[in-house]
Tab-separated table of N, CA and C in Angstrom:
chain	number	residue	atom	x	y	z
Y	13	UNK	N	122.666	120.689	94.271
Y	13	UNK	CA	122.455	120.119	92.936
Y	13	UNK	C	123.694	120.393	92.097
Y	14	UNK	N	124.490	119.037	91.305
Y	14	UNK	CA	125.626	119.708	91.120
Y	14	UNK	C	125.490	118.932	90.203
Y	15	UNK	N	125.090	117.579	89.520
Y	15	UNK	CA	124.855	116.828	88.406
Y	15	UNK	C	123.379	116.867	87.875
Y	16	UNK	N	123.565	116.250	87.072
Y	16	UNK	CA	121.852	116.229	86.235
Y	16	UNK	C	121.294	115.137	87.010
Y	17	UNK	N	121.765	114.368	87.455
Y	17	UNK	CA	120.627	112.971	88.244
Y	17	UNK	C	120.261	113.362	89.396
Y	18	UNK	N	120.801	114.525	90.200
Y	18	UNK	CA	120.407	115.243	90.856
Y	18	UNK	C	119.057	115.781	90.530
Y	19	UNK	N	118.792	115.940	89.946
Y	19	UNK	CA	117.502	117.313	89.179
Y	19	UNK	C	116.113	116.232	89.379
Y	20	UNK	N	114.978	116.575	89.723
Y	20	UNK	CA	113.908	116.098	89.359
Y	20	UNK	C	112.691	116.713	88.890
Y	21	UNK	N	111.983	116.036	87.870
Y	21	UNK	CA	111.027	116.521	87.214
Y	21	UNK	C	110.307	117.556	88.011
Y	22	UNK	N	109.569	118.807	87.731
Y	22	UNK	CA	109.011	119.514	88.957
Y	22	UNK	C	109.831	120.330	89.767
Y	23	UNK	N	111.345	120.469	89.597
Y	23	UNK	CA	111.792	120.886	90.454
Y	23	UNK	C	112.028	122.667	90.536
Y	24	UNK	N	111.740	123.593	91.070
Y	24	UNK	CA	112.145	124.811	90.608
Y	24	UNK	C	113.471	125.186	91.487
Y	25	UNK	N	114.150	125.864	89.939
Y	25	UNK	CA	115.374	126.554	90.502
Y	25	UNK	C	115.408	127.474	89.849
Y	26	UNK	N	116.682	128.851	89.924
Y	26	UNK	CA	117.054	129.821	89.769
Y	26	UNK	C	118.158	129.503	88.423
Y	27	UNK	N	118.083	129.961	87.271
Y	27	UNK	CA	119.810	129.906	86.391
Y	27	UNK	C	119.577	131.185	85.786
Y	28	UNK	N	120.435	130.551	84.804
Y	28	UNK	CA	121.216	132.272	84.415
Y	28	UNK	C	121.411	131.727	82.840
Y	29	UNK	N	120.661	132.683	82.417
Y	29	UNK	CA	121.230	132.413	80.556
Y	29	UNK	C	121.820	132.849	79.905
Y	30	UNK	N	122.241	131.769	79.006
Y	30	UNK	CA	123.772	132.001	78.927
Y	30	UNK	C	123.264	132.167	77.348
Y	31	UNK	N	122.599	131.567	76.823
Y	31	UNK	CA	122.114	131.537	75.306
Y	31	UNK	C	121.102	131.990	74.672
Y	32	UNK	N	120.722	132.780	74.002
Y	32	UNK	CA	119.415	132.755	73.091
Y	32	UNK	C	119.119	132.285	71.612
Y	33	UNK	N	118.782	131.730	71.632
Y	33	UNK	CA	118.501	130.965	70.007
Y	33	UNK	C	117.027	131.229	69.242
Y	34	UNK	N	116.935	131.381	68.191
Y	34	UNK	CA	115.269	131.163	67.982
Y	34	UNK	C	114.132	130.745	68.162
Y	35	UNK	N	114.937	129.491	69.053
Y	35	UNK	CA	113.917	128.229	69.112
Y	35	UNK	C	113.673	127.924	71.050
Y	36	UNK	N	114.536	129.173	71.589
Y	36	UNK	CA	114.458	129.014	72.989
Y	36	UNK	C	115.473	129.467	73.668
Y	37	UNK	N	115.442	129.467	74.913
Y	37	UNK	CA	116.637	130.206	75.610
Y	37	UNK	C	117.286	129.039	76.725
Y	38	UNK	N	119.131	129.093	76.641
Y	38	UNK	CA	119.869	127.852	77.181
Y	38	UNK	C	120.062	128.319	78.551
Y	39	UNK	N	119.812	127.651	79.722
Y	39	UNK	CA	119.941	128.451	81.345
Y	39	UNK	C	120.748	127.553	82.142
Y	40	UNK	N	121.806	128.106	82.765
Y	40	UNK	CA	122.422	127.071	83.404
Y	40	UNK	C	121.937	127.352	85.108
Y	41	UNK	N	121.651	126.129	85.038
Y	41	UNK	CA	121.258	125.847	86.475
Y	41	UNK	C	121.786	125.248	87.623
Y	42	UNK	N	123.246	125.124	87.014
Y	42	UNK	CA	123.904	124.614	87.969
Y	42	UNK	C	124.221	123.139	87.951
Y	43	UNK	N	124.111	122.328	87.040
Y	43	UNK	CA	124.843	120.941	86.464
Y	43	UNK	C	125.969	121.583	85.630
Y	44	UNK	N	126.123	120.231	84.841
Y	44	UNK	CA	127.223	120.795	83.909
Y	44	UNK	C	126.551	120.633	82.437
Y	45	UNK	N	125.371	120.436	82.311
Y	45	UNK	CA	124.887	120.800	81.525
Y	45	UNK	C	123.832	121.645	81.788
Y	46	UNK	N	123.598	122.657	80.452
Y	46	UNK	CA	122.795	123.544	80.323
Y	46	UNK	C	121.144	123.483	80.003
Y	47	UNK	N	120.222	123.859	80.410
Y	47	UNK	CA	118.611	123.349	80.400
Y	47	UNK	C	118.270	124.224	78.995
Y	48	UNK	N	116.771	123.687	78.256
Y	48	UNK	CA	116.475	124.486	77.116
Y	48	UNK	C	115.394	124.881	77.618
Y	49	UNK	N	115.018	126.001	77.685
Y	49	UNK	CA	113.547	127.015	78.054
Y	49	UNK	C	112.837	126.769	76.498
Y	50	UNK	N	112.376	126.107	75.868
Y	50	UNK	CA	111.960	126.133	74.340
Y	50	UNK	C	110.838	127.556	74.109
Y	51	UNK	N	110.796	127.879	73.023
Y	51	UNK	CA	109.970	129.012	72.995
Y	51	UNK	C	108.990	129.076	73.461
Y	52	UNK	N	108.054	127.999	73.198
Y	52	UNK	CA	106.421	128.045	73.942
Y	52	UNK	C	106.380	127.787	75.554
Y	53	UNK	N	107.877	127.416	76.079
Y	53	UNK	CA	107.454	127.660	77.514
Y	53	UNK	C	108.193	129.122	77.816
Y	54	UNK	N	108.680	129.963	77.351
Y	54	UNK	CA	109.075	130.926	77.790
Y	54	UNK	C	108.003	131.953	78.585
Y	55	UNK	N	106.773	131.847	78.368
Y	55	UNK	CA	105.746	132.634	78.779
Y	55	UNK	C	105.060	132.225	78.560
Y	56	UNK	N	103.399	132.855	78.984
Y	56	UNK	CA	102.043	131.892	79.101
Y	56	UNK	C	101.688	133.336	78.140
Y	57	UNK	N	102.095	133.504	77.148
Y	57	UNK	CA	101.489	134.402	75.874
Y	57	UNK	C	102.190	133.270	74.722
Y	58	UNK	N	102.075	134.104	73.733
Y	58	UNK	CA	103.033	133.591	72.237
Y	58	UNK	C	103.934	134.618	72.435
Y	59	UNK	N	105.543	134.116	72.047
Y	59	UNK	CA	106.463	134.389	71.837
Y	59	UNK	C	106.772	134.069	70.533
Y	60	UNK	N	107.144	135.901	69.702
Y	60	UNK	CA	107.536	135.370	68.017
Y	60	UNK	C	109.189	135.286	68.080
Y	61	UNK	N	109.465	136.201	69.568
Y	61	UNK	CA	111.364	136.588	69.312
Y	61	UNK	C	111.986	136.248	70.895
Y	62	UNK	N	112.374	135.089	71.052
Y	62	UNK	CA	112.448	134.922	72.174
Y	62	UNK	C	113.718	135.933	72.956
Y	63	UNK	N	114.238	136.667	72.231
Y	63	UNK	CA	115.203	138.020	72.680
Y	63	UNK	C	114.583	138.857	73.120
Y	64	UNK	N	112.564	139.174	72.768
Y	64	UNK	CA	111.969	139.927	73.612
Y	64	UNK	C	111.825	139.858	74.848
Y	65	UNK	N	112.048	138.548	75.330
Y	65	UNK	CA	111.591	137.912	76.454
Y	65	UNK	C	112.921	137.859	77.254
Y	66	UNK	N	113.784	137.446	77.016
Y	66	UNK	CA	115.190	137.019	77.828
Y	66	UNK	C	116.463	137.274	76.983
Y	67	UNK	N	117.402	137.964	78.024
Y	67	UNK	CA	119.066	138.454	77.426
Y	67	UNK	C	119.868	137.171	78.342
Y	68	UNK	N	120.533	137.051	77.591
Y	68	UNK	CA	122.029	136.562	78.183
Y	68	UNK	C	122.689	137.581	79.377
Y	69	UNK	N	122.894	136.516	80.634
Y	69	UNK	CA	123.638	136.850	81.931
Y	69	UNK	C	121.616	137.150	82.598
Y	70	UNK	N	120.547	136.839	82.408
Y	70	UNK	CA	119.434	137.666	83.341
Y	70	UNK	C	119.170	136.175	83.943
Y	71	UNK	N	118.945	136.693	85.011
Y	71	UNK	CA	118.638	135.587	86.239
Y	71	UNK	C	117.536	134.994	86.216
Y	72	UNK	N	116.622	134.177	85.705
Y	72	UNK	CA	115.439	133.043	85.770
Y	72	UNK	C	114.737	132.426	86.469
Y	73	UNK	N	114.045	132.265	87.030
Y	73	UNK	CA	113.212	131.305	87.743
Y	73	UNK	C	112.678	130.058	86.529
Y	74	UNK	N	112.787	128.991	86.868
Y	74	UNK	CA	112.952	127.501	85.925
Y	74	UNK	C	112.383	126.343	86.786
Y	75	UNK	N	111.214	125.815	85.875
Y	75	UNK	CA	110.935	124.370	86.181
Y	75	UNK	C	111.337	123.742	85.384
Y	76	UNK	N	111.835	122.631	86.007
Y	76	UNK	CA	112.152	120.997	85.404
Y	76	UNK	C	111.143	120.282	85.046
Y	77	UNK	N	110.841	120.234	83.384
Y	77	UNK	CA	110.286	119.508	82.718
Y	77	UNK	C	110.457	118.316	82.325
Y	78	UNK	N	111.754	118.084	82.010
Y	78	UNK	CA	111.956	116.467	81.401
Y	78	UNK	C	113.220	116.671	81.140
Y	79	UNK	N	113.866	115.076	81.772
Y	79	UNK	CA	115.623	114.988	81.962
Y	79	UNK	C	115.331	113.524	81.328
Y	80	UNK	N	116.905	113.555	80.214
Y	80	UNK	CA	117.146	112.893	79.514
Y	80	UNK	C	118.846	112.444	79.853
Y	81	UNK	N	119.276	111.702	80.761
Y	81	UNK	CA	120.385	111.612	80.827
Y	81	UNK	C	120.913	111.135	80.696
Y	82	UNK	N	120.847	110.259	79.061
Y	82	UNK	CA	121.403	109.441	78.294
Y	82	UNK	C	122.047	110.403	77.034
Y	83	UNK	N	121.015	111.270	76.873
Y	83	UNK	CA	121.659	112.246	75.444
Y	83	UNK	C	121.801	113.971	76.227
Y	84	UNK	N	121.816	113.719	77.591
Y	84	UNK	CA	122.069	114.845	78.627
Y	84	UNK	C	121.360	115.957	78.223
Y	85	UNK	N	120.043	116.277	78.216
Y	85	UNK	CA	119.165	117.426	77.639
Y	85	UNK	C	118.079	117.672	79.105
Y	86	UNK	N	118.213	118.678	79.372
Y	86	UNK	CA	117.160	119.138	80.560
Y	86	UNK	C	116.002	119.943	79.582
Y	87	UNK	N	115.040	119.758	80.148
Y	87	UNK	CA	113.634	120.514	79.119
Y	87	UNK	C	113.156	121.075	79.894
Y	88	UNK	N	113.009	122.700	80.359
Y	88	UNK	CA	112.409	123.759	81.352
Y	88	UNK	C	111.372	124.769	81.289
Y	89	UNK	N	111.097	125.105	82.315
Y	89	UNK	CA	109.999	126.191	81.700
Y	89	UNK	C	109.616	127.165	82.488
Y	90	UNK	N	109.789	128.685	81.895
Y	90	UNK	CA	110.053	129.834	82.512
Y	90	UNK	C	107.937	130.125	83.124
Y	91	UNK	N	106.866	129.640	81.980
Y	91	UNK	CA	105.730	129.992	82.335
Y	91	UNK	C	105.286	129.105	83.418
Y	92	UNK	N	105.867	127.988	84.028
Y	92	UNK	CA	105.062	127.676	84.956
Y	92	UNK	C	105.895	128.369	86.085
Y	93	UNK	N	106.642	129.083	86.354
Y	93	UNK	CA	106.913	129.399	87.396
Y	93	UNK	C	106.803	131.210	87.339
Y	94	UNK	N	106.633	131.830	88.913
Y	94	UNK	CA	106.482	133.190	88.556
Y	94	UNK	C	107.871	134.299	88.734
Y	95	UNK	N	107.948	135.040	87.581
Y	95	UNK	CA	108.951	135.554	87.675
Y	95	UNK	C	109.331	136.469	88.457
């Protein structure tokens, strides 16, 4: 997997995050663009600080939610898969 049209919905892979933001954590998975973990999929609890949950450089397990590869946005999610 080395582009985003590569990727399909459902798919689980391994990345590495590189970002944390308020609103979710950025994981690269190995395109050249980066996937968004959004807060409510970070875990199957509530998340108020998504820095409780994930640091920058920690290794992930990630499903592929929804690819947009017109405005290049991957949408992922750390709770359906087990860590």
């Amino acid at each position: 997997i080395k582009e985003i049209r590569d990727l399909n919905v459902g798919m689980e892979l391994e990345g590495i995050v590189t970002n944390v933001a308020n609103f979710g954590a950025f994981v690269d998975i190995g395109v050249h663009q980066d996937g968004l973990v959004h807060i409510s999929q970070l875990a199957d609890r509530f998340v108020d600080d998504p820095n409780k949950v994930v640091k920058v450089g920690q290794v992930v397990k990630v499903q592929v939610l929804e690819i947009n590869e017109k405005l290049k946005r991957i949408s992922l999610s750390m709770k359906a898969v087990k860590q």
